[in-house]
PDB file of C-alpha atoms in Angstrom:
ATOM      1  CA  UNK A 177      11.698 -91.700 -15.870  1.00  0.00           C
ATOM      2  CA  UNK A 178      14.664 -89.462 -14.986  1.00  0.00           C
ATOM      3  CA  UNK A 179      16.828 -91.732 -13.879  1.00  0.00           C
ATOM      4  CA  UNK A 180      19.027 -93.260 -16.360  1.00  0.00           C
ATOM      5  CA  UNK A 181      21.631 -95.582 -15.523  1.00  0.00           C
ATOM      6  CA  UNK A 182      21.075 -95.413 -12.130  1.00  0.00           C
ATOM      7  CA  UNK A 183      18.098 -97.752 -13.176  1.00  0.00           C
ATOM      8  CA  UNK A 184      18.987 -99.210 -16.690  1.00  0.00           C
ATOM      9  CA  UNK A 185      20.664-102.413 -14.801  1.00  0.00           C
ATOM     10  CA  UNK A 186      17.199-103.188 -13.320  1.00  0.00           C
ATOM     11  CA  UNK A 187      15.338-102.001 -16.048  1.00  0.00           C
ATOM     12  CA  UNK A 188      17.219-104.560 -18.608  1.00  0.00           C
ATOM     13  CA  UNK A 189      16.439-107.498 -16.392  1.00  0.00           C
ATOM     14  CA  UNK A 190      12.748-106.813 -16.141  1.00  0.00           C
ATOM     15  CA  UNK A 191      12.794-106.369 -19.934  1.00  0.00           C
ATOM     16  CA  UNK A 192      14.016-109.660 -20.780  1.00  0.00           C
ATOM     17  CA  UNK A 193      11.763-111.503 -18.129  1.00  0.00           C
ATOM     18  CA  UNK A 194       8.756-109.594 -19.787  1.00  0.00           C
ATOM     19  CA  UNK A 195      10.046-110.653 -23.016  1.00  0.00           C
ATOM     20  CA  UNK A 196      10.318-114.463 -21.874  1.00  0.00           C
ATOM     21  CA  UNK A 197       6.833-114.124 -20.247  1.00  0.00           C
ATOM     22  CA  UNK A 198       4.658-112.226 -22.228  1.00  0.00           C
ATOM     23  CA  UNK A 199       4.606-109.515 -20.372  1.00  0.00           C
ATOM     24  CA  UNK A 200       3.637-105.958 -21.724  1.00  0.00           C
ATOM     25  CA  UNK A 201       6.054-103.196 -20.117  1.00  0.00           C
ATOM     26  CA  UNK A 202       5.710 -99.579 -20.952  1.00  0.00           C
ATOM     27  CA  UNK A 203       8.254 -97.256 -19.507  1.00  0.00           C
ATOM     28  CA  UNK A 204       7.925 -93.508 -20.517  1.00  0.00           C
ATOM     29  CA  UNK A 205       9.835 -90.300 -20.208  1.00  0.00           C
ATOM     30  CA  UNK A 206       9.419 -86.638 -20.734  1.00  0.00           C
ATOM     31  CA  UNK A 207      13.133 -85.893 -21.122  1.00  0.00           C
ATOM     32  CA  UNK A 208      14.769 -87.766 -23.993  1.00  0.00           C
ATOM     33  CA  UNK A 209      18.482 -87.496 -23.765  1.00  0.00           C
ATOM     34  CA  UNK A 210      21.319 -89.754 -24.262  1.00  0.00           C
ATOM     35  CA  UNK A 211      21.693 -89.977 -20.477  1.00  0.00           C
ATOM     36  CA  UNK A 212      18.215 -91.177 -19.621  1.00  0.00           C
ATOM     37  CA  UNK A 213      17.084 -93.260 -22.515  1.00  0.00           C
ATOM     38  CA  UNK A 214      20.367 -94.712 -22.585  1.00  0.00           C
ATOM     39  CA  UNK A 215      21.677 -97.274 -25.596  1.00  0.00           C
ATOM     40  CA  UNK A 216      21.093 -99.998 -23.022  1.00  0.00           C
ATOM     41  CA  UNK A 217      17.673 -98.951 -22.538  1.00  0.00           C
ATOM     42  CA  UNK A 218      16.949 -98.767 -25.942  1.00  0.00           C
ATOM     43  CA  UNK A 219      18.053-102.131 -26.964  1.00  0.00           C
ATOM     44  CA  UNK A 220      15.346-103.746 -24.805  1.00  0.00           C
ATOM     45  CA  UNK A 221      12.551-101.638 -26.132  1.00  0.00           C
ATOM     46  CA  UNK A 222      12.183-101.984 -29.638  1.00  0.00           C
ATOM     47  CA  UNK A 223       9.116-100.825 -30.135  1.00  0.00           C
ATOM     48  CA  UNK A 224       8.581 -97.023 -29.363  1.00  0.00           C
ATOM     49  CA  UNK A 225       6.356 -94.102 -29.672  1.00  0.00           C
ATOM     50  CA  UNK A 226       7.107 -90.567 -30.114  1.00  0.00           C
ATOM     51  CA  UNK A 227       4.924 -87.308 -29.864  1.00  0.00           C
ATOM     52  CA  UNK A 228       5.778 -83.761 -30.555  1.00  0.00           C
ATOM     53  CA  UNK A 229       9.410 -82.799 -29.259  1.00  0.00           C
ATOM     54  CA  UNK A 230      11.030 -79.576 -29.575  1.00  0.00           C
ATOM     55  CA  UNK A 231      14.409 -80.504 -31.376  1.00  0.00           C
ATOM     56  CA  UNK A 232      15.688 -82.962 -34.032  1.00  0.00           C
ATOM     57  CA  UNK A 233      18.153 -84.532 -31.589  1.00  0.00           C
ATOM     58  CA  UNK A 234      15.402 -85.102 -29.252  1.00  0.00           C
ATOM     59  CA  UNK A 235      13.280 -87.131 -31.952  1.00  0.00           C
ATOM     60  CA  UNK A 236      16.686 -89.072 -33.197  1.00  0.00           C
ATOM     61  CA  UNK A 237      17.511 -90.126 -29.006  1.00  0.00           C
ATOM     62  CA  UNK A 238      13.969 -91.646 -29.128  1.00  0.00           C
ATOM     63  CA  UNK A 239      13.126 -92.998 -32.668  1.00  0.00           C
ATOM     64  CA  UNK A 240      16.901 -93.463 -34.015  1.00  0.00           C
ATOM     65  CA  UNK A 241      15.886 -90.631 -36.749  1.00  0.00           C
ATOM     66  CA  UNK A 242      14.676 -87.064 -37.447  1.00  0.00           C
ATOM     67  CA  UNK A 243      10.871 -86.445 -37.730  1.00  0.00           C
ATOM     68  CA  UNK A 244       9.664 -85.926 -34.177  1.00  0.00           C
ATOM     69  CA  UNK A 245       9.427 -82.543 -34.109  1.00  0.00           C
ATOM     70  CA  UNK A 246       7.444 -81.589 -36.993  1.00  0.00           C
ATOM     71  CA  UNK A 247       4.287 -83.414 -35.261  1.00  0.00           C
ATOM     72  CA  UNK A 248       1.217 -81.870 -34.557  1.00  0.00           C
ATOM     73  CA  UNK A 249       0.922 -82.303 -31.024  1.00  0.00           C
ATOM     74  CA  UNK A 250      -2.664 -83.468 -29.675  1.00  0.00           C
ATOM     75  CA  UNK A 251      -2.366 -87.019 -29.981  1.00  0.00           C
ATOM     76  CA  UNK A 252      -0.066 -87.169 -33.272  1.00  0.00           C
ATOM     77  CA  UNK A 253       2.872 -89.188 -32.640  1.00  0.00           C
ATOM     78  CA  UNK A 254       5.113 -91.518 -34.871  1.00  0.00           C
ATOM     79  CA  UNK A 255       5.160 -95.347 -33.962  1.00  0.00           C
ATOM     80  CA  UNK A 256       8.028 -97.390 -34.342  1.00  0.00           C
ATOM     81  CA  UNK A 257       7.695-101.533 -34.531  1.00  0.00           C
ATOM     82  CA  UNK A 258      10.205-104.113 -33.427  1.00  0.00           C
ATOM     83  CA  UNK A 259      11.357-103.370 -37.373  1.00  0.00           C
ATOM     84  CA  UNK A 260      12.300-100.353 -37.580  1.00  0.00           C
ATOM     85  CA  UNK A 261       9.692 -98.962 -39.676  1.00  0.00           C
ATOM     86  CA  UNK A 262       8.241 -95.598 -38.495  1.00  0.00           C
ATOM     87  CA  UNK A 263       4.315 -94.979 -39.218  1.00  0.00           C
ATOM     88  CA  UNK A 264       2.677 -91.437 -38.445  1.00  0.00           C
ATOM     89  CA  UNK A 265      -0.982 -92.460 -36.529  1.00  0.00           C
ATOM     90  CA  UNK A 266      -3.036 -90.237 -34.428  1.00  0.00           C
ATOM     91  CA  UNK A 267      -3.552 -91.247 -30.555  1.00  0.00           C
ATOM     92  CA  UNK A 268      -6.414 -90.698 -28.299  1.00  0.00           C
ATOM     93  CA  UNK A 269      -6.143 -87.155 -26.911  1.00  0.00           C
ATOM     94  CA  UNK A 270      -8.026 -85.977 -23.734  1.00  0.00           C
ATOM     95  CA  UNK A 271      -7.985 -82.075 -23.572  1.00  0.00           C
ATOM     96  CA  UNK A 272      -8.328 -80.391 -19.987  1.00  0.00           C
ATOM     97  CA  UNK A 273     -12.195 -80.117 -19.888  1.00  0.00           C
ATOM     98  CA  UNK A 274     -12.682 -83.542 -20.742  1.00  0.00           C
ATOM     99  CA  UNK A 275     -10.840 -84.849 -17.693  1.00  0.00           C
ATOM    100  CA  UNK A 276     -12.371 -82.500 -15.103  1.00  0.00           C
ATOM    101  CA  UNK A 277     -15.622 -83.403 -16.843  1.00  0.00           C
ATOM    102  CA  UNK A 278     -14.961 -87.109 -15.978  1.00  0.00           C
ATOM    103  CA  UNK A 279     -13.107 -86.560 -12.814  1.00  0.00           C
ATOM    104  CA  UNK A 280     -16.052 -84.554 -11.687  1.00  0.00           C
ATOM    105  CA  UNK A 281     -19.026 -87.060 -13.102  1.00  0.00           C
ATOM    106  CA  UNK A 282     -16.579 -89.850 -10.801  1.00  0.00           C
ATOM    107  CA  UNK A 283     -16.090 -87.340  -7.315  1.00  0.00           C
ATOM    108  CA  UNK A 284     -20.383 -87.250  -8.159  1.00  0.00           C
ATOM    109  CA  UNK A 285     -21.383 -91.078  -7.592  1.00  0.00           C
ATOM    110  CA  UNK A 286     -19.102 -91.612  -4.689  1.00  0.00           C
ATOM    111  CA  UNK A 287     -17.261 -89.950  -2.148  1.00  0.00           C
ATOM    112  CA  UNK A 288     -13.567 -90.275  -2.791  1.00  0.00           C
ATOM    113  CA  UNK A 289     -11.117 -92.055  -0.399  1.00  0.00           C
ATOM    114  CA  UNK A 290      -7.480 -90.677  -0.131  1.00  0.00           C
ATOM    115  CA  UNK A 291      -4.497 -91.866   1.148  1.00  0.00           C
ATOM    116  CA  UNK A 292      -3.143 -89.438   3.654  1.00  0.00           C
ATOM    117  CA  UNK A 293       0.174 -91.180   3.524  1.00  0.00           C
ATOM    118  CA  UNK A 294       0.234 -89.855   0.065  1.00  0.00           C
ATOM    119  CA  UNK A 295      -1.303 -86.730  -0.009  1.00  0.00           C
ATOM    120  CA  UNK A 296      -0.047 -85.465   3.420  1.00  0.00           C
ATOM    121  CA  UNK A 297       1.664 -82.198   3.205  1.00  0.00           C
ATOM    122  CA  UNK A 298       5.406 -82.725   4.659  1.00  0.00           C
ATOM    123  CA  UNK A 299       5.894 -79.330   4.500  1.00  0.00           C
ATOM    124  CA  UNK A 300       7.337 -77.892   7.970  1.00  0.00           C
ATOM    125  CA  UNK A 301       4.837 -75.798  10.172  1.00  0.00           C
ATOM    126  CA  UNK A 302       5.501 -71.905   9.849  1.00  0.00           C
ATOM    127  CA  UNK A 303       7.187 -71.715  13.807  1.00  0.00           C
ATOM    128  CA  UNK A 304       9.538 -74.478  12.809  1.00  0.00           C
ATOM    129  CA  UNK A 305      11.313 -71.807   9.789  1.00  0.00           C
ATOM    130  CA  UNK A 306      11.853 -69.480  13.110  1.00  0.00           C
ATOM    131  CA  UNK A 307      13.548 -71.930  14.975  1.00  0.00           C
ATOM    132  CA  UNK A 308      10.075 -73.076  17.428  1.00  0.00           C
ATOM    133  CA  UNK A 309       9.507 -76.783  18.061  1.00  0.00           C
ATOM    134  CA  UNK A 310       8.178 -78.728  21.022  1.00  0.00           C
ATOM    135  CA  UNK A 311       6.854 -76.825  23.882  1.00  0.00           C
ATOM    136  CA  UNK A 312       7.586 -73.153  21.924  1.00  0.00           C
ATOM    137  CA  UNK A 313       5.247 -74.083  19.189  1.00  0.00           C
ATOM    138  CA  UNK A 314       2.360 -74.953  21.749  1.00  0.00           C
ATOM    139  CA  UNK A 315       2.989 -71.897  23.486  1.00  0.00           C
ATOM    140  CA  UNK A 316       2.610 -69.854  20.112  1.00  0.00           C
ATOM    141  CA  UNK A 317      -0.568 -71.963  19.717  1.00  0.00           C
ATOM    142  CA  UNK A 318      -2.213 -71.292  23.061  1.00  0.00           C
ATOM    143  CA  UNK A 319      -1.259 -67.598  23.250  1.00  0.00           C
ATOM    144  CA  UNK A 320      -2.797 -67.198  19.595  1.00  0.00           C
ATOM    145  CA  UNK A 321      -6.038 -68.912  20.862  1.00  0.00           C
ATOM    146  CA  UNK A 322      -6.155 -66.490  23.823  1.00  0.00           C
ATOM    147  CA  UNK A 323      -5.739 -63.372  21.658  1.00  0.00           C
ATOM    148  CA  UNK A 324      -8.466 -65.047  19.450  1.00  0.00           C
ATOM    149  CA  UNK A 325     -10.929 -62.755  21.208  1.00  0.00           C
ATOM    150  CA  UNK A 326      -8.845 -59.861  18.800  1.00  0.00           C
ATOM    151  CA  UNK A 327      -8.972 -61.581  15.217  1.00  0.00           C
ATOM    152  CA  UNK A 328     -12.580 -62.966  15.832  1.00  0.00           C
ATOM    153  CA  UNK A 329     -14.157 -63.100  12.067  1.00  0.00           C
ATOM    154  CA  UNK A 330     -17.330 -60.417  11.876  1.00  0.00           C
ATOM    155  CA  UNK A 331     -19.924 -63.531  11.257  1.00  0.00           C
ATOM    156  CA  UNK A 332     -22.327 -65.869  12.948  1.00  0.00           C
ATOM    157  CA  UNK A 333     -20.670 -69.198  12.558  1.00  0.00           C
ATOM    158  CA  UNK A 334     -23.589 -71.080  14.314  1.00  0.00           C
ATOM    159  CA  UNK A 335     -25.413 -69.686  11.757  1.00  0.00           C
ATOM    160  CA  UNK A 336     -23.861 -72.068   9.204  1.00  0.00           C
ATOM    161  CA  UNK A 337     -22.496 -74.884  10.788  1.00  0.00           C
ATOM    162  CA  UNK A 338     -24.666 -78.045  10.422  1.00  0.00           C
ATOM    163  CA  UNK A 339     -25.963 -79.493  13.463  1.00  0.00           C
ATOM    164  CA  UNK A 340     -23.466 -82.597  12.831  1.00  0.00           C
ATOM    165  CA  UNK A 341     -22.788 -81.676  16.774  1.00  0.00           C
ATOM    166  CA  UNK A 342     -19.214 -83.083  18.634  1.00  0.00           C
ATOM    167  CA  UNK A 343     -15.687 -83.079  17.705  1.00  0.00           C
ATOM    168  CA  UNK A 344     -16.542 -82.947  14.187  1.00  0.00           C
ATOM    169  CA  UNK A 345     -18.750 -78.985  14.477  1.00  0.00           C
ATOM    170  CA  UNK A 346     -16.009 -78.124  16.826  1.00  0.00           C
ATOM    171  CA  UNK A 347     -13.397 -78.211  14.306  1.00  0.00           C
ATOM    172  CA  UNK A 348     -15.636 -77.148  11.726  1.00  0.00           C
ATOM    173  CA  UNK A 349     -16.133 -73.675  13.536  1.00  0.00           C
ATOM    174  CA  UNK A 350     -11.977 -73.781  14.106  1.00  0.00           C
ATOM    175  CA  UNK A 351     -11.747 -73.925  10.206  1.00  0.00           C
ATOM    176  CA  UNK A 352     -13.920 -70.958   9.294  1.00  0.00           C
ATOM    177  CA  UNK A 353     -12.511 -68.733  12.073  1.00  0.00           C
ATOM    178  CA  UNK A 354      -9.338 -69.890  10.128  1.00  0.00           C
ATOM    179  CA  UNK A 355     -10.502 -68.960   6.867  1.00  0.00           C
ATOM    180  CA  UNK A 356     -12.220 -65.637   7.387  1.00  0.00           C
ATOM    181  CA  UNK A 357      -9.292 -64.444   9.900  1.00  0.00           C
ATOM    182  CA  UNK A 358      -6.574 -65.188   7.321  1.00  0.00           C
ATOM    183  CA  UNK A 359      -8.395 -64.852   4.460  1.00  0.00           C
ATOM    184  CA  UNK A 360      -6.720 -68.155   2.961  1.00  0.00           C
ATOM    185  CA  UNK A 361      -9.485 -70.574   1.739  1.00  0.00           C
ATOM    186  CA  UNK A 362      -7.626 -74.018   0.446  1.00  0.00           C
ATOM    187  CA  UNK A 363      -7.489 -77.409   1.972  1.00  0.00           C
ATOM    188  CA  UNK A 364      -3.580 -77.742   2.307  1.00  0.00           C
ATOM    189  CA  UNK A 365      -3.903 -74.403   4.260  1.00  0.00           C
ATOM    190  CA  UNK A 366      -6.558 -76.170   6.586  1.00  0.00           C
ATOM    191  CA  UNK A 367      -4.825 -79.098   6.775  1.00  0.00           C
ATOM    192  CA  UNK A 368      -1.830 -77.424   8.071  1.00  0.00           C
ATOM    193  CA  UNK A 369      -3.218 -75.206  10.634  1.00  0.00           C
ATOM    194  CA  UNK A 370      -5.281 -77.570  11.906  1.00  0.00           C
ATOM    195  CA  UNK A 371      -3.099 -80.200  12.076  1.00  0.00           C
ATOM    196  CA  UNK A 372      -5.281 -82.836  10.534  1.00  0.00           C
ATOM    197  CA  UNK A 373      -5.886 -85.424   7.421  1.00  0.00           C
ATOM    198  CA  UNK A 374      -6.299 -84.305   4.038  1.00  0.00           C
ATOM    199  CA  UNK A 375      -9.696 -86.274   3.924  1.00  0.00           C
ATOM    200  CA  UNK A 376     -10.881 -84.247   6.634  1.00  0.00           C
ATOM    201  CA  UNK A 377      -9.967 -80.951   5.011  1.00  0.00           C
ATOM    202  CA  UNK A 378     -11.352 -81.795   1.923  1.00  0.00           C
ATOM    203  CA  UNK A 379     -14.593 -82.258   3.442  1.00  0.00           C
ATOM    204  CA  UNK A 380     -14.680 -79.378   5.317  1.00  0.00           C
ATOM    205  CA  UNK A 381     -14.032 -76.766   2.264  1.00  0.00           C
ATOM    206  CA  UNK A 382     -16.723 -78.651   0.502  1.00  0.00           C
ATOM    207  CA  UNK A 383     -19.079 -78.125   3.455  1.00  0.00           C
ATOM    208  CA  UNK A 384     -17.961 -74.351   3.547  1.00  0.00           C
ATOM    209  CA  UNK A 385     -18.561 -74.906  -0.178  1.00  0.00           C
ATOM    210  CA  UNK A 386     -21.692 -75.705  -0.068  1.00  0.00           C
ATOM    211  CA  UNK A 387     -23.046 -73.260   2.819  1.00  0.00           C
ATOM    212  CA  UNK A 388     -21.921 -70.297   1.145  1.00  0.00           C
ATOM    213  CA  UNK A 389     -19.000 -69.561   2.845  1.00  0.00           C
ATOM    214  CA  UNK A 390     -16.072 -69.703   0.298  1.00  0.00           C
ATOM    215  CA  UNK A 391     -17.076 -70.361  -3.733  1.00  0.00           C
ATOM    216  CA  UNK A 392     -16.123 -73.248  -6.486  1.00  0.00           C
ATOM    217  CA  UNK A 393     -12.305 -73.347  -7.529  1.00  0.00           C
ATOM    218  CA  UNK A 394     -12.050 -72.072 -10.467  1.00  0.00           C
ATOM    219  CA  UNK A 395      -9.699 -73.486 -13.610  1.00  0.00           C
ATOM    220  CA  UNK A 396      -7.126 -71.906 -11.701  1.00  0.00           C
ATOM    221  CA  UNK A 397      -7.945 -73.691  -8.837  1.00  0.00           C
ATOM    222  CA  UNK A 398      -8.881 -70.447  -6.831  1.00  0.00           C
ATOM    223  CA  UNK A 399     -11.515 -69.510  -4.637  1.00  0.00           C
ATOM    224  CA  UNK A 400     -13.673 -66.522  -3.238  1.00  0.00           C
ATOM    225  CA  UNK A 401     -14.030 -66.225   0.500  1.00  0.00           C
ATOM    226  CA  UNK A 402     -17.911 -64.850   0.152  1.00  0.00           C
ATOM    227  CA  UNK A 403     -18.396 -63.705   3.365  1.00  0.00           C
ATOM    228  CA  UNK A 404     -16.828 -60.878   5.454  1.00  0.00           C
ATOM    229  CA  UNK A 405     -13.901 -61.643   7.752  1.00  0.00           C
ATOM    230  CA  UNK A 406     -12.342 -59.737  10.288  1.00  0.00           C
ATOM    231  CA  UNK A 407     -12.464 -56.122   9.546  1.00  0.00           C
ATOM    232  CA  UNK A 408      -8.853 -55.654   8.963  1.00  0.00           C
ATOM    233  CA  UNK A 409      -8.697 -58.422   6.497  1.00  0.00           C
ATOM    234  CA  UNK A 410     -10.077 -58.282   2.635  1.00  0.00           C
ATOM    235  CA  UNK A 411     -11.888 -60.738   0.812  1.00  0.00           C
ATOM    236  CA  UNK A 412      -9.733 -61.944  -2.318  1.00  0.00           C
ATOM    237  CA  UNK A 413      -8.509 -65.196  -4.691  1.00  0.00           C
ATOM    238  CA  UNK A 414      -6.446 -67.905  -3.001  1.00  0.00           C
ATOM    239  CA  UNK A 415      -4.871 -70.716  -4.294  1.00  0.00           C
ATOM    240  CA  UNK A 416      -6.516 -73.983  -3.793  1.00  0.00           C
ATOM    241  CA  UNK A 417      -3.239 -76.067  -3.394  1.00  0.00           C
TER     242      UNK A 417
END
């Protein structure tokens, strides 16, 4: 929560109907200052919880006092009841590489259904920064496709591609001609040039994945493009946005 007061009206209300109902609301932020957790704010939540902060004004906007900021970190945090009374306790703390462990063990027993709505880049298209929309843009498109002959990757894409056979292998074969001719292997990248869901183009860098043709992201989230491209073009790292 960033907001402040442009929220603390609604904020208040919902507080007190919680209060009346039983309700348990938990509102969190990860700047504490006077202007966000504001005194009206703070009057409805009583109860509070702080973890490691940098400064002692930070700890005495959240808990009314000083203390904050010689925590730990890693799950140590001082609890405050409806009282007053602070009490030091240790939380449950996940590191890194126990939620890519579980995230991973999850992405294993099912296949996992996004939202495009949500995870749709709205990023504009590179001809729309130099001024191409419409009919330009499809131009650009159809003149790149004829030159295609040019920038053709040096490898046997129906050597790879599974015989799935349609629309589907079709844009399969458009993705790896992607990859290996601009030597950018992520699924935002795929999604963009190709103009389609991010479901799809998660699929198909797993597929390229798993046929050899780019490797795993890494803890960086970057990955190798293992096979040779065009010969002008270089194998390397790439985000995997």
């Amino acid at each position: 929560m960033v907001a402040g007061k442009d929220i603390e009206g609604a904020i208040q209300r919902l507080a007190q109907m919680a209060r009346a109902a039983g309700i348990h609301l938990i509102m969190a932020t990860q700047r504490p200052s006077v202007d966000v957790i504001t005194g009206t704010i703070k009057a409805n939540f009583p109860t509070r919880i702080s973890f490691q902060v940098t400064s002692k004004i930070d700890s005495r906007t959240i808990l009314g006092e000083m203390g904050a900021e010689q925590l730990l970190g890693q799950g140590d945090m001082l609890f405050m009841a409806g009282g007053g009374r602070t009490t030091r306790v240790h939380g449950p703390f996940c590191s890194d590489s126990e939620v890519e462990s579980v995230v991973a063990h999850l992405k294993r027993q099912g296949r996992p259904s996004y939202l495009d709505a949500v995870t749709t880049d709205d990023s504009p298209e590179e001809p729309a920064k130099e001024g191409k929309s419409g009919r330009g843009a499809k131009a650009e498109k159809v003149e790149r496709s004829e030159d295609s002959d040019e920038e053709a990757p040096v490898f046997d894409i129906g050597a790879f591609a599974a015989a799935t056979g349609g629309e589907s292998d079709d844009l399969y074969k458009q993705a790896i001609e992607v990859v290996l001719r601009d030597q950018k292997a992520s699924t935002s990248y795929i999604q963009r040039r190709l103009q389609i869901g991010y479901n799809r183009a998660a699929s198909i860098m797993e597929r390229m994945e798993i046929e050899g043709i780019v490797g795993p992201a890494n803890h960086a989230g970057k990955r190798d493009i293992l096979v040779a491209g065009a010969p002008h073009a270089s194998s390397g790292m790439y985000d995997d946005e």
